[in-house]
Short mmCIF file of C-alpha atoms in Angstrom, two decimals:
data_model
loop_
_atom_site.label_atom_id
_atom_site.label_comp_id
_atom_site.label_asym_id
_atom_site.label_seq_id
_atom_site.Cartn_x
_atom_site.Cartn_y
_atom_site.Cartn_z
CA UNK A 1 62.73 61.87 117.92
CA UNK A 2 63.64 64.83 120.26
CA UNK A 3 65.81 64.17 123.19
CA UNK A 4 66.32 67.21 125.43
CA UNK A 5 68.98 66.78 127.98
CA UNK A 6 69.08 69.59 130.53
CA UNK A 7 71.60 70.65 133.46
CA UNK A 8 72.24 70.98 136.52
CA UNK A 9 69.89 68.31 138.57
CA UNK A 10 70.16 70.50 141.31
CA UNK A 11 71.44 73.99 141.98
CA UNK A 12 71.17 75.59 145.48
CA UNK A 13 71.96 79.43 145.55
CA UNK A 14 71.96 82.26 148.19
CA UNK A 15 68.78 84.00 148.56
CA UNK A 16 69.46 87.62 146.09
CA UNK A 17 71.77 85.50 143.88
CA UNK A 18 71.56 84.41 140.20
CA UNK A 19 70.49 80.98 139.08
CA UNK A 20 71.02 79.93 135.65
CA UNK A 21 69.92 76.24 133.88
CA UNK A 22 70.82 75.15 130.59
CA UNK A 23 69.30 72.74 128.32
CA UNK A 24 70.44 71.58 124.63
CA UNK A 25 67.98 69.95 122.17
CA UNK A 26 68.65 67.40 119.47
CA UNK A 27 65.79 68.05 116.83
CA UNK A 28 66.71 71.45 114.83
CA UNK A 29 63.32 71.63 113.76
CA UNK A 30 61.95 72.24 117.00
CA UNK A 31 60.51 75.59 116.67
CA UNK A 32 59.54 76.53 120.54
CA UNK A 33 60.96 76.17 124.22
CA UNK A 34 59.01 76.59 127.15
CA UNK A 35 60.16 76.68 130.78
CA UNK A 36 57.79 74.93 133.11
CA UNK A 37 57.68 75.56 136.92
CA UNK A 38 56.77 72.85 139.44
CA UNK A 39 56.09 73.31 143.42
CA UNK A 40 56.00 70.43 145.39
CA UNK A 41 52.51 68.35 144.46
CA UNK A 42 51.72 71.35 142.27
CA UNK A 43 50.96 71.55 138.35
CA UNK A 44 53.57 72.02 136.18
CA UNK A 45 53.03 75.96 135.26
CA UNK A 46 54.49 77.81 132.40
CA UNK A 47 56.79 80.70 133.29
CA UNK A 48 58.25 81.96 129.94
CA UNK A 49 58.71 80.72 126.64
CA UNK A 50 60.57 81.63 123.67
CA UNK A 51 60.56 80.85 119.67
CA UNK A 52 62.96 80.35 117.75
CA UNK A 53 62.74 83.34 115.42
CA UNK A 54 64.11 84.92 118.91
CA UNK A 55 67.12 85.15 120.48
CA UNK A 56 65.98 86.22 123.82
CA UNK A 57 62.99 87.15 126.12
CA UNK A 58 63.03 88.50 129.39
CA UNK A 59 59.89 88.84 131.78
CA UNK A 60 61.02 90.84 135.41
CA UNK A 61 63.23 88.45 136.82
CA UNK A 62 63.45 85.58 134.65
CA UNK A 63 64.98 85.86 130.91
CA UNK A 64 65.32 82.90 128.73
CA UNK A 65 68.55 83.13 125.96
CA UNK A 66 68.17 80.68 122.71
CA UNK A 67 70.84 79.64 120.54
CA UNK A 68 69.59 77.56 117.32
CA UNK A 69 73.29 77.03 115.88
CA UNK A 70 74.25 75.24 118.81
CA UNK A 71 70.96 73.46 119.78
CA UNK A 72 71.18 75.13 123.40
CA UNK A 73 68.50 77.19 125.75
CA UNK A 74 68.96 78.53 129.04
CA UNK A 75 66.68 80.11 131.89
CA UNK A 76 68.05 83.05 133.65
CA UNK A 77 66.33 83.86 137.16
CA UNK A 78 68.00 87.38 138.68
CA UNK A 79 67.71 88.39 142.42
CA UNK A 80 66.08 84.69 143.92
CA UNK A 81 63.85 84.77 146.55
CA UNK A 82 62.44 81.78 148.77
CA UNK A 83 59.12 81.27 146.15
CA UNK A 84 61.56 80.67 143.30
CA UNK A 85 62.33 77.44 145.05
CA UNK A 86 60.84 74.71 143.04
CA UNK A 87 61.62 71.63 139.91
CA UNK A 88 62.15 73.62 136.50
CA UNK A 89 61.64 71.75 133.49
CA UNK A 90 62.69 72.70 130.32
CA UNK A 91 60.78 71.85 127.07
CA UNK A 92 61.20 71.53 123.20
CA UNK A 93 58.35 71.17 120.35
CA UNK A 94 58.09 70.70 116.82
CA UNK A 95 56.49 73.37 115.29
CA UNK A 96 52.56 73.57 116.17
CA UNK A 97 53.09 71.13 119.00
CA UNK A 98 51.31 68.18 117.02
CA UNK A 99 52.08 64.40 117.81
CA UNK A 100 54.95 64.76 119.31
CA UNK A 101 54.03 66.65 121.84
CA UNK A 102 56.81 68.20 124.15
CA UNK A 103 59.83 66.94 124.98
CA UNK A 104 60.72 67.95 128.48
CA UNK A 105 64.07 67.70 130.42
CA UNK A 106 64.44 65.88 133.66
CA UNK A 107 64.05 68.92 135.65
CA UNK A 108 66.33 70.47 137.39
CA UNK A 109 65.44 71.53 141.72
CA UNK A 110 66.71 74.62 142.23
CA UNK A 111 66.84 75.39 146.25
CA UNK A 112 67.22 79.15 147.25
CA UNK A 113 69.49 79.60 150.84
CA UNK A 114 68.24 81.91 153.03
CA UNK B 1 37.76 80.79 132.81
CA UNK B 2 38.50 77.26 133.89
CA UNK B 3 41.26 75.33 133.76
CA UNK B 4 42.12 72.18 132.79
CA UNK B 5 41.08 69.25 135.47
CA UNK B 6 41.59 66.16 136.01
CA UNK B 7 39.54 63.25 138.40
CA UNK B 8 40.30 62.10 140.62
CA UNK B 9 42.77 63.83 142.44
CA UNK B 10 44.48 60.74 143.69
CA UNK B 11 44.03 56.69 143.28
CA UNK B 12 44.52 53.89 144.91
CA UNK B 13 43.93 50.46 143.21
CA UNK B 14 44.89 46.73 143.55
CA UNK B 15 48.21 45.71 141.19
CA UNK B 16 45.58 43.67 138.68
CA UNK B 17 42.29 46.23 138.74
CA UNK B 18 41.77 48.68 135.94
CA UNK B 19 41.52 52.53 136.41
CA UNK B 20 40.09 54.83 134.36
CA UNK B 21 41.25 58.66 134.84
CA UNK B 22 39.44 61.66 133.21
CA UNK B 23 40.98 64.99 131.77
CA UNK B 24 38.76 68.39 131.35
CA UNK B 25 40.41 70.61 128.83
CA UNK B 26 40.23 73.92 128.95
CA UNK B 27 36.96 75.04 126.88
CA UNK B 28 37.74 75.39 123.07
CA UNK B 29 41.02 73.17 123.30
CA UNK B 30 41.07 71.14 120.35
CA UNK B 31 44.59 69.67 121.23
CA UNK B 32 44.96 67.15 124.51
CA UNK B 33 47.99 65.73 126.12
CA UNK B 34 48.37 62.87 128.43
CA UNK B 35 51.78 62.78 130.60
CA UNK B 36 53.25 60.60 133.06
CA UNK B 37 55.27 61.81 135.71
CA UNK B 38 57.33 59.41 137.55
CA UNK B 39 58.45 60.33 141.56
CA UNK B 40 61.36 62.82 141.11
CA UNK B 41 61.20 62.47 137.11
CA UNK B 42 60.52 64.39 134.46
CA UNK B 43 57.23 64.33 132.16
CA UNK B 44 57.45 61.18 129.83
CA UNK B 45 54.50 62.09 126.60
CA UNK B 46 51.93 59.34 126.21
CA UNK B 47 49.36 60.72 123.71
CA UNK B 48 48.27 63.33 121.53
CA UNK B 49 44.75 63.79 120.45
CA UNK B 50 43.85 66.30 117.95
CA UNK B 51 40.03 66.80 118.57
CA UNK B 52 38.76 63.13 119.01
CA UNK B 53 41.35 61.53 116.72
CA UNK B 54 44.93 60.34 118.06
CA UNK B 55 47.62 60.10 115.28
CA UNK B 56 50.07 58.20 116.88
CA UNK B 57 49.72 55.97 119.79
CA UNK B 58 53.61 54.88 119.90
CA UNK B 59 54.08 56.52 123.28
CA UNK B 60 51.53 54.49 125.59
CA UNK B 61 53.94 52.27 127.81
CA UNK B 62 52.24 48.77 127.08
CA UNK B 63 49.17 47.52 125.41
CA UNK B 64 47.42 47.82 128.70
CA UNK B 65 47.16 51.21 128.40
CA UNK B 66 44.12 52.97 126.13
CA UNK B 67 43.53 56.59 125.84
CA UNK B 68 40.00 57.94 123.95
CA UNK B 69 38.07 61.55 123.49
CA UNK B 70 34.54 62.02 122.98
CA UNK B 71 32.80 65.34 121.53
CA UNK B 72 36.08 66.72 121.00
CA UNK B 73 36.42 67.80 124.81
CA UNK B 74 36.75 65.41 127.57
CA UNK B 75 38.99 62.61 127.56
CA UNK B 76 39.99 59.34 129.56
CA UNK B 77 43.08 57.23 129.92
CA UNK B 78 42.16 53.87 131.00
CA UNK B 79 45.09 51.52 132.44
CA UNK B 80 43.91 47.90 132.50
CA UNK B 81 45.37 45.37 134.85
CA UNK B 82 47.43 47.75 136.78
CA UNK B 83 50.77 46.77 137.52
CA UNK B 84 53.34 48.58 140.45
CA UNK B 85 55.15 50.32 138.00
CA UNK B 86 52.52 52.40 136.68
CA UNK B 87 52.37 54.32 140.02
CA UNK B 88 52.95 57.99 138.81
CA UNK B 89 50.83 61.04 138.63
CA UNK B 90 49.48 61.47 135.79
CA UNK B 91 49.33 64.52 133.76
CA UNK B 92 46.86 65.94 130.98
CA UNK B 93 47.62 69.35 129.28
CA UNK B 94 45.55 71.05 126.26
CA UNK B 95 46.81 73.64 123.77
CA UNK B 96 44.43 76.28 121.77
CA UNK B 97 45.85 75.17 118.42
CA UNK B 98 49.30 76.80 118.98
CA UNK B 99 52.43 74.82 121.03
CA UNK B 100 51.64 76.15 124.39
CA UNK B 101 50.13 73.58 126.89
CA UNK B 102 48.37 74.35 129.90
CA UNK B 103 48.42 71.63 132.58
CA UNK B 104 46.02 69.90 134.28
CA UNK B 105 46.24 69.02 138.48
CA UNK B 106 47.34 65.83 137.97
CA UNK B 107 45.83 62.16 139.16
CA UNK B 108 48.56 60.65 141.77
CA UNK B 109 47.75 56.68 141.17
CA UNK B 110 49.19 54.06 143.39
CA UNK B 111 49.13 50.46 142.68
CA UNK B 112 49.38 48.38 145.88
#
């Protein structure tokens, strides 16, 4: 099955900084990667997703970057502020979601400095 | 519209009771998730249920636990003779037909 292994655990920036987190996949079938973002006793809630007909999306702040040779995905957050602190998880399907499900990463707690 | 919920909102049970937890999808969802969510982990796939049928239940942890949907909407997840380890929240997302899930609040379950 899919394993999705994803990087760093935690990553504390300054406040205006960039934060970047990368995640690699195993499965080269899996067609879709969505970034989840979790507050503290909140829902996991999508933030951006990307397919993998797609290289790259980019909504305001956040972009995500794909690249299928090497199995790899990253999220890109520009210009943090204090309400980007939270767990992201990264996530990888087979195409039409289906049995599998998602595969997610172990999240990684990103802490903006003030 | 609605979201998807979940009841209830938190549990607390006995090690050795059963507990039954209930997921709302969103309306017109035909695909359901369950989740588990371990303190500080990630999200660890338990079932899939494609309108009331569930193709593969390899992902449930034990035999103790049961998943089943009714009418093609609401479904429960029923974890019989609760042990400590199965304290977690648990989380239930539905999909449209397409690979993006929406998530559910989550039921936090504690076994004493």
């Amino acid at each position: 099955g899919e394993n999705v292994e994803q990087h760093p655990s935690t990553l504390s920036v300054q406040e205006g900084d960039s934060a970047v987190i990368k995640c690699t996949y195993s499965d080269s079938a899996s067609n879709y990667f969505p970034w989840y973002k979790q507050e503290l006793g909140k829902r996991p809630q999508l933030i951006i997703d990307i397919r993998s007909n797609v290289g790259e999306k980019k909504d305001q702040r956040i972009a995500v970057t794909l690249n299928k040779t090497a199995k790899h995905f990253s999220l890109h957050i520009t210009e943090t502020q204090p309400e980007d602190s939270a767990v992201y998880f990264c996530a990888a399907s087979l195409p039409g979601g289906g049995a599998d499900g998602l595969t997610f990463g172990k999240g990684t707690h990103l802490i903006i400095q003030p | 519209g609605a979201g998807v919920s979940q009841s209830p909102s938190n549990k607390v049970t006995e090690k050795g009771k059963d507990v039954e937890l209930r997921c709302d999808p969103i309306s017109g969802h035909t695909a359901l998730y369950w989740y588990r969510q371990s303190l500080g982990q990630g999200l660890e796939f338990l079932i899939y249920f494609q309108g009331n049928s569930a193709p593969d239940k390899s992902g449930l942890p034990s035999d103790r636990f049961s998943a089943e949907r009714t009418g093609g909407s609401v479904s429960t997840l029923t974890i019989q003779r609760t042990q400590q380890e199965d304290s977690a929240v648990y989380l239930c997302a539905s999909s449209g037909g397409g690979e993006t899930q929406y998530f559910g609040p989550g039921t936090r379950l504690l076994v004493l």
